[in-house]
PDB file of C-alpha atoms in Angstrom:
ATOM      1  CA  MET A   1    -137.527  50.959-153.811  1.00 98.00           C
ATOM      2  CA  ILE A   2    -137.504  49.527-150.330  1.00 98.00           C
ATOM      3  CA  VAL A   3    -134.808  50.270-147.769  1.00 98.00           C
ATOM      4  CA  ILE A   4    -133.735  47.463-145.444  1.00 98.00           C
ATOM      5  CA  HIS A   5    -131.460  47.936-142.445  1.00 98.00           C
ATOM      6  CA  ASP A   6    -131.768  44.542-140.737  1.00 98.00           C
ATOM      7  CA  PRO A   7    -129.600  41.756-142.212  1.00 98.00           C
ATOM      8  CA  LYS A   8    -132.103  39.063-141.297  1.00 98.00           C
ATOM      9  CA  GLU A   9    -134.868  40.957-143.082  1.00 98.00           C
ATOM     10  CA  LEU A  10    -132.742  41.193-146.236  1.00 98.00           C
ATOM     11  CA  GLN A  11    -132.000  37.476-146.136  1.00 98.00           C
ATOM     12  CA  LYS A  12    -135.672  36.617-145.611  1.00 98.00           C
ATOM     13  CA  THR A  13    -136.667  38.885-148.505  1.00 98.00           C
ATOM     14  CA  ALA A  14    -134.003  37.416-150.795  1.00 98.00           C
ATOM     15  CA  LEU A  15    -134.943  33.818-150.020  1.00 98.00           C
ATOM     16  CA  GLU A  16    -138.590  34.612-150.716  1.00 98.00           C
ATOM     17  CA  LEU A  17    -137.661  36.217-154.037  1.00 98.00           C
ATOM     18  CA  ARG A  18    -135.609  33.196-155.057  1.00 98.00           C
ATOM     19  CA  ALA A  19    -138.451  30.864-154.070  1.00 98.00           C
ATOM     20  CA  ARG A  20    -140.656  32.808-156.493  1.00 98.00           C
ATOM     21  CA  GLY A  21    -138.110  32.269-159.262  1.00 98.00           C
ATOM     22  CA  LYS A  22    -136.775  35.808-159.274  1.00 98.00           C
ATOM     23  CA  LYS A  23    -133.173  36.470-160.334  1.00 98.00           C
ATOM     24  CA  ILE A  24    -131.234  38.799-158.015  1.00 98.00           C
ATOM     25  CA  ALA A  25    -128.326  41.093-158.900  1.00 99.00           C
ATOM     26  CA  LEU A  26    -126.155  42.699-156.212  1.00 99.00           C
ATOM     27  CA  VAL A  27    -123.953  45.802-156.336  1.00 98.00           C
ATOM     28  CA  PRO A  28    -121.957  46.131-153.100  1.00 98.00           C
ATOM     29  CA  THR A  29    -120.825  49.685-152.259  1.00 98.00           C
ATOM     30  CA  MET A  30    -119.587  51.737-149.344  1.00 97.00           C
ATOM     31  CA  GLY A  31    -121.944  54.566-150.268  1.00 97.00           C
ATOM     32  CA  ASN A  32    -121.186  58.199-151.106  1.00 96.00           C
ATOM     33  CA  LEU A  33    -122.426  57.130-154.514  1.00 97.00           C
ATOM     34  CA  HIS A  34    -121.148  58.777-157.690  1.00 96.00           C
ATOM     35  CA  ALA A  35    -121.339  58.116-161.427  1.00 97.00           C
ATOM     36  CA  GLY A  36    -118.960  55.173-161.104  1.00 97.00           C
ATOM     37  CA  HIS A  37    -121.336  53.416-158.731  1.00 97.00           C
ATOM     38  CA  ALA A  38    -124.268  54.362-160.947  1.00 98.00           C
ATOM     39  CA  SER A  39    -122.545  52.663-163.891  1.00 98.00           C
ATOM     40  CA  LEU A  40    -122.407  49.430-161.870  1.00 98.00           C
ATOM     41  CA  MET A  41    -126.132  49.684-161.172  1.00 98.00           C
ATOM     42  CA  ASP A  42    -126.824  50.322-164.853  1.00 98.00           C
ATOM     43  CA  ALA A  43    -124.731  47.277-165.764  1.00 98.00           C
ATOM     44  CA  ALA A  44    -126.534  45.112-163.208  1.00 98.00           C
ATOM     45  CA  ARG A  45    -130.104  46.257-163.906  1.00 98.00           C
ATOM     46  CA  PRO A  46    -130.651  44.239-167.138  1.00 98.00           C
ATOM     47  CA  LEU A  47    -129.152  41.091-165.592  1.00 98.00           C
ATOM     48  CA  ALA A  48    -131.876  40.323-163.050  1.00 98.00           C
ATOM     49  CA  ASP A  49    -135.448  40.809-161.942  1.00 98.00           C
ATOM     50  CA  VAL A  50    -134.424  42.427-158.646  1.00 98.00           C
ATOM     51  CA  LEU A  51    -131.486  44.784-158.145  1.00 98.00           C
ATOM     52  CA  VAL A  52    -130.033  45.038-154.635  1.00 98.00           C
ATOM     53  CA  VAL A  53    -127.483  47.697-153.715  1.00 98.00           C
ATOM     54  CA  SER A  54    -125.694  47.635-150.373  1.00 98.00           C
ATOM     55  CA  VAL A  55    -124.401  50.805-148.718  1.00 98.00           C
ATOM     56  CA  PHE A  56    -122.082  49.810-145.912  1.00 98.00           C
ATOM     57  CA  VAL A  57    -118.796  51.343-144.805  1.00 98.00           C
ATOM     58  CA  ASN A  58    -117.179  48.076-143.825  1.00 98.00           C
ATOM     59  CA  PRO A  59    -114.916  48.497-140.788  1.00 97.00           C
ATOM     60  CA  THR A  60    -113.007  45.241-141.299  1.00 97.00           C
ATOM     61  CA  GLN A  61    -111.384  46.389-144.553  1.00 96.00           C
ATOM     62  CA  PHE A  62    -109.830  49.499-142.990  1.00 95.00           C
ATOM     63  CA  GLY A  63    -106.477  49.244-141.258  1.00 93.00           C
ATOM     64  CA  PRO A  64    -105.171  51.299-138.320  1.00 91.00           C
ATOM     65  CA  ASN A  65    -104.806  55.016-139.112  1.00 86.00           C
ATOM     66  CA  GLU A  66    -106.867  54.699-142.299  1.00 92.00           C
ATOM     67  CA  ASP A  67    -109.908  56.832-143.084  1.00 92.00           C
ATOM     68  CA  TYR A  68    -112.760  54.720-141.677  1.00 95.00           C
ATOM     69  CA  ASP A  69    -114.019  57.444-139.309  1.00 94.00           C
ATOM     70  CA  LYS A  70    -113.952  60.216-141.909  1.00 92.00           C
ATOM     71  CA  TYR A  71    -115.132  58.135-144.859  1.00 93.00           C
ATOM     72  CA  PRO A  72    -118.146  60.079-146.233  1.00 94.00           C
ATOM     73  CA  ARG A  73    -121.555  58.743-145.254  1.00 96.00           C
ATOM     74  CA  THR A  74    -124.340  60.255-147.372  1.00 97.00           C
ATOM     75  CA  LEU A  75    -127.272  57.857-147.131  1.00 98.00           C
ATOM     76  CA  GLU A  76    -130.035  60.285-148.075  1.00 98.00           C
ATOM     77  CA  ALA A  77    -128.218  61.316-151.250  1.00 98.00           C
ATOM     78  CA  ASP A  78    -127.388  57.662-151.928  1.00 98.00           C
ATOM     79  CA  LYS A  79    -131.082  56.788-151.791  1.00 98.00           C
ATOM     80  CA  ARG A  80    -131.784  59.296-154.545  1.00 98.00           C
ATOM     81  CA  VAL A  81    -129.042  57.858-156.757  1.00 98.00           C
ATOM     82  CA  CYS A  82    -130.368  54.337-156.242  1.00 98.00           C
ATOM     83  CA  GLU A  83    -133.936  55.331-157.048  1.00 98.00           C
ATOM     84  CA  ALA A  84    -132.774  57.085-160.222  1.00 98.00           C
ATOM     85  CA  HIS A  85    -131.032  53.928-161.425  1.00 98.00           C
ATOM     86  CA  GLY A  86    -133.768  51.378-160.878  1.00 98.00           C
ATOM     87  CA  VAL A  87    -132.676  49.835-157.601  1.00 98.00           C
ATOM     88  CA  ASP A  88    -135.348  47.666-155.990  1.00 98.00           C
ATOM     89  CA  VAL A  89    -133.751  47.064-152.580  1.00 98.00           C
ATOM     90  CA  LEU A  90    -131.262  49.296-150.779  1.00 98.00           C
ATOM     91  CA  PHE A  91    -129.516  47.538-147.911  1.00 98.00           C
ATOM     92  CA  ALA A  92    -127.994  49.956-145.396  1.00 98.00           C
ATOM     93  CA  PRO A  93    -127.094  48.149-142.162  1.00 98.00           C
ATOM     94  CA  ALA A  94    -125.274  49.371-139.078  1.00 97.00           C
ATOM     95  CA  PRO A  95    -121.879  47.756-138.372  1.00 96.00           C
ATOM     96  CA  GLY A  96    -123.177  46.307-135.104  1.00 96.00           C
ATOM     97  CA  ASP A  97    -125.926  44.479-136.998  1.00 97.00           C
ATOM     98  CA  VAL A  98    -123.489  42.939-139.472  1.00 98.00           C
ATOM     99  CA  TYR A  99    -120.734  41.917-137.046  1.00 98.00           C
ATOM    100  CA  ALA A 100    -121.375  40.492-133.587  1.00 97.00           C
ATOM    101  CA  PRO A 101    -119.287  42.130-130.846  1.00 96.00           C
ATOM    102  CA  ASP A 102    -117.222  38.955-130.526  1.00 97.00           C
ATOM    103  CA  ALA A 103    -117.121  38.104-134.253  1.00 97.00           C
ATOM    104  CA  SER A 104    -114.129  35.858-134.882  1.00 97.00           C
ATOM    105  CA  THR A 105    -114.731  34.359-138.320  1.00 97.00           C
ATOM    106  CA  PHE A 106    -113.050  35.828-141.381  1.00 97.00           C
ATOM    107  CA  VAL A 107    -112.529  34.795-145.011  1.00 98.00           C
ATOM    108  CA  THR A 108    -109.028  35.053-146.439  1.00 98.00           C
ATOM    109  CA  GLU A 109    -107.559  34.620-149.916  1.00 98.00           C
ATOM    110  CA  ASN A 110    -103.832  34.019-149.859  1.00 97.00           C
ATOM    111  CA  ALA A 111    -102.566  34.379-153.433  1.00 97.00           C
ATOM    112  CA  CYS A 112    -104.129  37.220-155.440  1.00 98.00           C
ATOM    113  CA  SER A 113    -104.269  39.410-152.330  1.00 98.00           C
ATOM    114  CA  GLN A 114    -100.586  39.362-151.431  1.00 96.00           C
ATOM    115  CA  GLY A 115     -99.087  42.078-153.644  1.00 95.00           C
ATOM    116  CA  LEU A 116    -100.227  45.541-154.759  1.00 97.00           C
ATOM    117  CA  CYS A 117    -102.649  46.968-152.168  1.00 96.00           C
ATOM    118  CA  GLY A 118    -102.320  43.823-150.073  1.00 96.00           C
ATOM    119  CA  ARG A 119     -98.693  44.648-149.377  1.00 94.00           C
ATOM    120  CA  SER A 120     -99.387  48.120-147.956  1.00 89.00           C
ATOM    121  CA  ARG A 121    -102.823  47.225-146.517  1.00 93.00           C
ATOM    122  CA  PRO A 122    -102.230  43.705-145.127  1.00 94.00           C
ATOM    123  CA  THR A 123    -105.694  43.203-143.570  1.00 95.00           C
ATOM    124  CA  HIS A 124    -107.692  44.929-146.308  1.00 97.00           C
ATOM    125  CA  PHE A 125    -108.634  41.956-148.457  1.00 98.00           C
ATOM    126  CA  ARG A 126    -109.504  39.801-145.474  1.00 98.00           C
ATOM    127  CA  GLY A 127    -112.136  42.435-144.694  1.00 98.00           C
ATOM    128  CA  VAL A 128    -113.267  42.601-148.319  1.00 98.00           C
ATOM    129  CA  CYS A 129    -113.655  38.827-148.655  1.00 98.00           C
ATOM    130  CA  THR A 130    -115.467  38.599-145.337  1.00 98.00           C
ATOM    131  CA  VAL A 131    -117.984  41.341-146.053  1.00 98.00           C
ATOM    132  CA  VAL A 132    -118.665  40.170-149.612  1.00 98.00           C
ATOM    133  CA  ASN A 133    -119.232  36.646-148.314  1.00 98.00           C
ATOM    134  CA  LEU A 134    -121.666  38.075-145.769  1.00 98.00           C
ATOM    135  CA  LEU A 135    -123.469  40.067-148.456  1.00 98.00           C
ATOM    136  CA  PHE A 136    -123.735  37.001-150.676  1.00 98.00           C
ATOM    137  CA  ASN A 137    -125.265  35.074-147.773  1.00 98.00           C
ATOM    138  CA  LEU A 138    -127.745  37.862-147.042  1.00 98.00           C
ATOM    139  CA  ALA A 139    -128.729  39.064-150.531  1.00 98.00           C
ATOM    140  CA  GLN A 140    -128.551  35.602-152.169  1.00 98.00           C
ATOM    141  CA  PRO A 141    -127.537  37.074-155.544  1.00 98.00           C
ATOM    142  CA  HIS A 142    -127.305  35.145-158.779  1.00 98.00           C
ATOM    143  CA  VAL A 143    -124.925  37.803-160.150  1.00 98.00           C
ATOM    144  CA  ALA A 144    -122.821  40.565-158.581  1.00 98.00           C
ATOM    145  CA  VAL A 145    -121.208  43.513-160.345  1.00 98.00           C
ATOM    146  CA  PHE A 146    -117.888  45.108-159.382  1.00 98.00           C
ATOM    147  CA  GLY A 147    -115.746  47.817-160.941  1.00 97.00           C
ATOM    148  CA  GLN A 148    -112.510  47.442-162.888  1.00 97.00           C
ATOM    149  CA  LYS A 149    -110.969  50.325-160.903  1.00 96.00           C
ATOM    150  CA  ASP A 150    -110.582  47.845-158.037  1.00 97.00           C
ATOM    151  CA  ALA A 151    -108.861  45.305-160.288  1.00 97.00           C
ATOM    152  CA  GLN A 152    -107.079  43.443-157.501  1.00 98.00           C
ATOM    153  CA  GLN A 153    -110.314  43.202-155.536  1.00 98.00           C
ATOM    154  CA  VAL A 154    -111.969  41.661-158.597  1.00 98.00           C
ATOM    155  CA  ALA A 155    -109.207  39.054-158.895  1.00 98.00           C
ATOM    156  CA  VAL A 156    -109.397  38.229-155.184  1.00 98.00           C
ATOM    157  CA  LEU A 157    -113.183  37.853-155.242  1.00 98.00           C
ATOM    158  CA  LYS A 158    -113.142  35.738-158.400  1.00 98.00           C
ATOM    159  CA  ARG A 159    -110.684  33.415-156.704  1.00 98.00           C
ATOM    160  CA  MET A 160    -112.855  33.282-153.567  1.00 98.00           C
ATOM    161  CA  VAL A 161    -115.965  32.460-155.598  1.00 98.00           C
ATOM    162  CA  ARG A 162    -114.093  29.758-157.524  1.00 98.00           C
ATOM    163  CA  ASP A 163    -112.390  28.170-154.532  1.00 98.00           C
ATOM    164  CA  LEU A 164    -115.489  28.127-152.312  1.00 98.00           C
ATOM    165  CA  HIS A 165    -117.848  27.046-155.139  1.00 98.00           C
ATOM    166  CA  MET A 166    -120.112  30.022-154.542  1.00 98.00           C
ATOM    167  CA  PRO A 167    -123.136  30.007-156.882  1.00 98.00           C
ATOM    168  CA  VAL A 168    -122.631  33.640-157.914  1.00 98.00           C
ATOM    169  CA  GLU A 169    -121.576  35.030-161.278  1.00 98.00           C
ATOM    170  CA  LEU A 170    -119.190  37.996-161.041  1.00 98.00           C
ATOM    171  CA  ARG A 171    -119.366  40.708-163.706  1.00 98.00           C
ATOM    172  CA  VAL A 172    -116.835  43.518-164.105  1.00 98.00           C
ATOM    173  CA  ALA A 173    -117.773  46.997-165.325  1.00 97.00           C
ATOM    174  CA  PRO A 174    -115.228  49.425-166.831  1.00 97.00           C
ATOM    175  CA  ILE A 175    -113.652  52.358-164.993  1.00 97.00           C
ATOM    176  CA  VAL A 176    -115.621  55.604-165.119  1.00 97.00           C
ATOM    177  CA  ARG A 177    -113.503  58.741-165.349  1.00 97.00           C
ATOM    178  CA  GLU A 178    -113.844  62.475-165.093  1.00 96.00           C
ATOM    179  CA  GLY A 179    -113.456  64.394-168.333  1.00 96.00           C
ATOM    180  CA  ASP A 180    -109.780  64.970-167.545  1.00 97.00           C
ATOM    181  CA  GLY A 181    -109.110  61.255-167.010  1.00 97.00           C
ATOM    182  CA  LEU A 182    -109.140  60.991-163.217  1.00 98.00           C
ATOM    183  CA  ALA A 183    -110.818  57.759-162.108  1.00 97.00           C
ATOM    184  CA  LEU A 184    -113.941  58.463-160.084  1.00 96.00           C
ATOM    185  CA  SER A 185    -113.545  57.759-156.375  1.00 95.00           C
ATOM    186  CA  SER A 186    -115.224  58.895-153.182  1.00 92.00           C
ATOM    187  CA  ARG A 187    -111.756  59.819-151.931  1.00 93.00           C
ATOM    188  CA  ASN A 188    -111.279  62.406-154.692  1.00 96.00           C
ATOM    189  CA  GLN A 189    -113.137  64.885-152.507  1.00 94.00           C
ATOM    190  CA  TYR A 190    -110.248  64.794-150.028  1.00 95.00           C
ATOM    191  CA  LEU A 191    -107.891  66.314-152.612  1.00 98.00           C
ATOM    192  CA  THR A 192    -106.662  69.882-152.268  1.00 98.00           C
ATOM    193  CA  PRO A 193    -107.267  72.114-155.328  1.00 98.00           C
ATOM    194  CA  ARG A 194    -103.637  71.741-156.421  1.00 98.00           C
ATOM    195  CA  GLU A 195    -103.805  67.966-156.018  1.00 98.00           C
ATOM    196  CA  ARG A 196    -107.048  67.778-157.968  1.00 98.00           C
ATOM    197  CA  ALA A 197    -105.479  69.714-160.811  1.00 98.00           C
ATOM    198  CA  ALA A 198    -102.434  67.428-160.834  1.00 98.00           C
ATOM    199  CA  ALA A 199    -104.135  64.055-160.256  1.00 98.00           C
ATOM    200  CA  PRO A 200    -105.118  63.384-163.908  1.00 98.00           C
ATOM    201  CA  ARG A 201    -101.409  63.018-164.653  1.00 98.00           C
ATOM    202  CA  ILE A 202    -101.594  59.576-163.026  1.00 98.00           C
ATOM    203  CA  GLN A 203    -103.809  58.314-165.828  1.00 98.00           C
ATOM    204  CA  ALA A 204    -101.886  60.279-168.453  1.00 98.00           C
ATOM    205  CA  THR A 205     -98.653  58.601-167.320  1.00 98.00           C
ATOM    206  CA  LEU A 206    -100.309  55.178-167.510  1.00 98.00           C
ATOM    207  CA  ARG A 207    -101.480  55.961-171.036  1.00 98.00           C
ATOM    208  CA  ALA A 208     -97.913  56.920-171.917  1.00 98.00           C
ATOM    209  CA  LEU A 209     -96.810  53.454-170.810  1.00 98.00           C
ATOM    210  CA  LEU A 210     -99.334  51.919-173.190  1.00 98.00           C
ATOM    211  CA  GLU A 211     -97.804  53.999-175.980  1.00 98.00           C
ATOM    212  CA  LYS A 212     -94.355  52.660-175.071  1.00 98.00           C
ATOM    213  CA  ILE A 213     -95.738  49.116-175.161  1.00 98.00           C
ATOM    214  CA  ALA A 214     -97.303  49.746-178.569  1.00 97.00           C
ATOM    215  CA  ALA A 215     -93.904  50.994-179.749  1.00 97.00           C
ATOM    216  CA  GLY A 216     -92.255  47.747-178.671  1.00 97.00           C
ATOM    217  CA  THR A 217     -91.167  48.171-175.047  1.00 97.00           C
ATOM    218  CA  ASP A 218     -92.161  45.032-173.150  1.00 97.00           C
ATOM    219  CA  ASP A 219     -89.799  44.978-170.139  1.00 98.00           C
ATOM    220  CA  ALA A 220     -91.802  45.435-166.938  1.00 98.00           C
ATOM    221  CA  LYS A 221     -88.988  47.017-164.929  1.00 97.00           C
ATOM    222  CA  THR A 222     -88.299  49.579-167.655  1.00 98.00           C
ATOM    223  CA  LEU A 223     -91.964  50.549-167.805  1.00 98.00           C
ATOM    224  CA  ALA A 224     -92.321  50.747-164.022  1.00 98.00           C
ATOM    225  CA  ARG A 225     -89.248  52.940-163.768  1.00 98.00           C
ATOM    226  CA  ALA A 226     -90.621  55.291-166.435  1.00 98.00           C
ATOM    227  CA  PHE A 227     -93.845  55.724-164.470  1.00 98.00           C
ATOM    228  CA  THR A 228     -92.085  56.367-161.161  1.00 97.00           C
ATOM    229  CA  GLU A 229     -89.575  58.803-162.641  1.00 97.00           C
ATOM    230  CA  THR A 230     -92.263  60.774-164.458  1.00 97.00           C
ATOM    231  CA  LEU A 231     -94.346  61.330-161.336  1.00 97.00           C
ATOM    232  CA  ALA A 232     -91.295  61.934-159.143  1.00 96.00           C
ATOM    233  CA  ALA A 233     -90.652  65.139-161.078  1.00 96.00           C
ATOM    234  CA  ASP A 234     -93.484  66.740-159.059  1.00 97.00           C
ATOM    235  CA  PRO A 235     -93.284  66.385-155.253  1.00 97.00           C
ATOM    236  CA  ILE A 236     -97.079  66.422-155.021  1.00 98.00           C
ATOM    237  CA  PHE A 237     -96.948  62.729-156.019  1.00 98.00           C
ATOM    238  CA  GLU A 238     -95.574  59.886-153.915  1.00 97.00           C
ATOM    239  CA  THR A 239     -95.751  56.509-155.658  1.00 97.00           C
ATOM    240  CA  ASP A 240     -96.883  53.764-153.284  1.00 96.00           C
ATOM    241  CA  TYR A 241     -96.492  51.110-155.963  1.00 97.00           C
ATOM    242  CA  ILE A 242     -96.563  50.385-159.654  1.00 97.00           C
ATOM    243  CA  GLU A 243     -97.052  46.699-160.379  1.00 97.00           C
ATOM    244  CA  ILE A 244     -97.166  44.955-163.749  1.00 98.00           C
ATOM    245  CA  VAL A 245     -98.964  41.679-163.178  1.00 98.00           C
ATOM    246  CA  ASN A 246    -101.076  38.941-164.705  1.00 98.00           C
ATOM    247  CA  ASN A 247    -104.623  40.286-164.767  1.00 97.00           C
ATOM    248  CA  SER A 248    -106.141  37.075-163.397  1.00 96.00           C
ATOM    249  CA  THR A 249    -103.614  35.927-160.816  1.00 97.00           C
ATOM    250  CA  MET A 250    -101.909  39.215-159.830  1.00 98.00           C
ATOM    251  CA  ALA A 251     -98.568  37.407-160.232  1.00 97.00           C
ATOM    252  CA  PRO A 252     -95.709  39.776-161.204  1.00 98.00           C
ATOM    253  CA  LEU A 253     -94.619  39.735-164.846  1.00 98.00           C
ATOM    254  CA  GLU A 254     -91.158  40.365-166.255  1.00 98.00           C
ATOM    255  CA  LYS A 255     -92.494  40.953-169.772  1.00 98.00           C
ATOM    256  CA  ILE A 256     -95.797  42.264-171.090  1.00 98.00           C
ATOM    257  CA  LEU A 257     -98.217  39.493-172.081  1.00 96.00           C
ATOM    258  CA  PRO A 258    -100.645  41.124-174.531  1.00 95.00           C
ATOM    259  CA  GLY A 259    -104.230  40.780-173.355  1.00 94.00           C
ATOM    260  CA  GLU A 260    -103.231  39.344-169.974  1.00 97.00           C
ATOM    261  CA  THR A 261    -101.371  42.245-168.371  1.00 98.00           C
ATOM    262  CA  LEU A 262    -102.574  44.680-165.727  1.00 98.00           C
ATOM    263  CA  ILE A 263    -100.564  47.790-164.917  1.00 98.00           C
ATOM    264  CA  ALA A 264    -101.802  48.884-161.489  1.00 98.00           C
ATOM    265  CA  VAL A 265    -100.668  51.873-159.447  1.00 98.00           C
ATOM    266  CA  ALA A 266    -101.299  53.478-156.089  1.00 97.00           C
ATOM    267  CA  VAL A 267    -100.175  57.074-155.627  1.00 98.00           C
ATOM    268  CA  ARG A 268    -100.346  59.156-152.475  1.00 97.00           C
ATOM    269  CA  MET A 269    -100.921  62.876-152.845  1.00 98.00           C
ATOM    270  CA  THR A 270     -98.546  64.592-150.459  1.00 98.00           C
ATOM    271  CA  GLU A 271    -100.663  67.562-149.349  1.00 98.00           C
ATOM    272  CA  SER A 272    -103.786  65.699-148.195  1.00 97.00           C
ATOM    273  CA  ARG A 273    -102.160  62.229-147.946  1.00 96.00           C
ATOM    274  CA  THR A 274    -105.004  60.883-150.088  1.00 96.00           C
ATOM    275  CA  ARG A 275    -104.151  57.551-151.717  1.00 96.00           C
ATOM    276  CA  LEU A 276    -105.446  57.108-155.273  1.00 97.00           C
ATOM    277  CA  ILE A 277    -105.467  53.875-157.273  1.00 97.00           C
ATOM    278  CA  ASP A 278    -105.755  53.379-161.016  1.00 98.00           C
ATOM    279  CA  ASN A 279    -104.951  50.757-163.636  1.00 98.00           C
ATOM    280  CA  VAL A 280    -104.878  49.966-167.338  1.00 98.00           C
ATOM    281  CA  LEU A 281    -104.977  46.685-169.222  1.00 97.00           C
ATOM    282  CA  ALA A 282    -102.206  46.006-171.716  1.00 96.00           C
TER     283      ALA A 282
END
């Protein structure tokens, strides 16, 4: 595995690889790699000759008073994870090498990004689209792999790729969970012991909604209310949102459309103020 810090060097390497007929797969990450990230690498590895993983805590996708400064940066450990999962190129740039001091160009998507996390984090997806566009320009991938846990991000990026005719295939890998059901996230380490013990109830409550749907409940408002009321019984949870939407467009649904419905939630844990997201497909 080679480690590249300079964006221009990555682009030069990628263009040379493509000129030699090599197929490139990209897994973009913000580092602090865990089994969820490793699953993306494992999904990407058979798809290409060269696997590139980026480790970059992207400042443009964090809003004011979010956790950019304290977001865990563990590059040496990340290198070991990448090596163990067959990564050929690890790209780990500094923010000042990615964005010029007077950078003024951004990529926005104005439909799929409006609700859910886009409502409470209004600049987040502008930062996501911009950095992914940059990574596509630098790594020149034929295919890129993202995780289903960030379902809205997937929808936004698919729309960006479609609308801008980007020659990249997007693949989506399933959510990886702890044994108790909690979706893996770098932010889980912020949780207090009591929060960590309680957090799996987010997924359990989502699974209960799927049981209600299987039993015939299809009204979105009824299902959303059941989720909110269940978690409200414990003050350790504070529901940011529960949205029942079309899985491709993120448009709100009044009724469940089997096979096309995403139930997405964001919950803030009240002791540490950690915000957790999760989702299920219905």
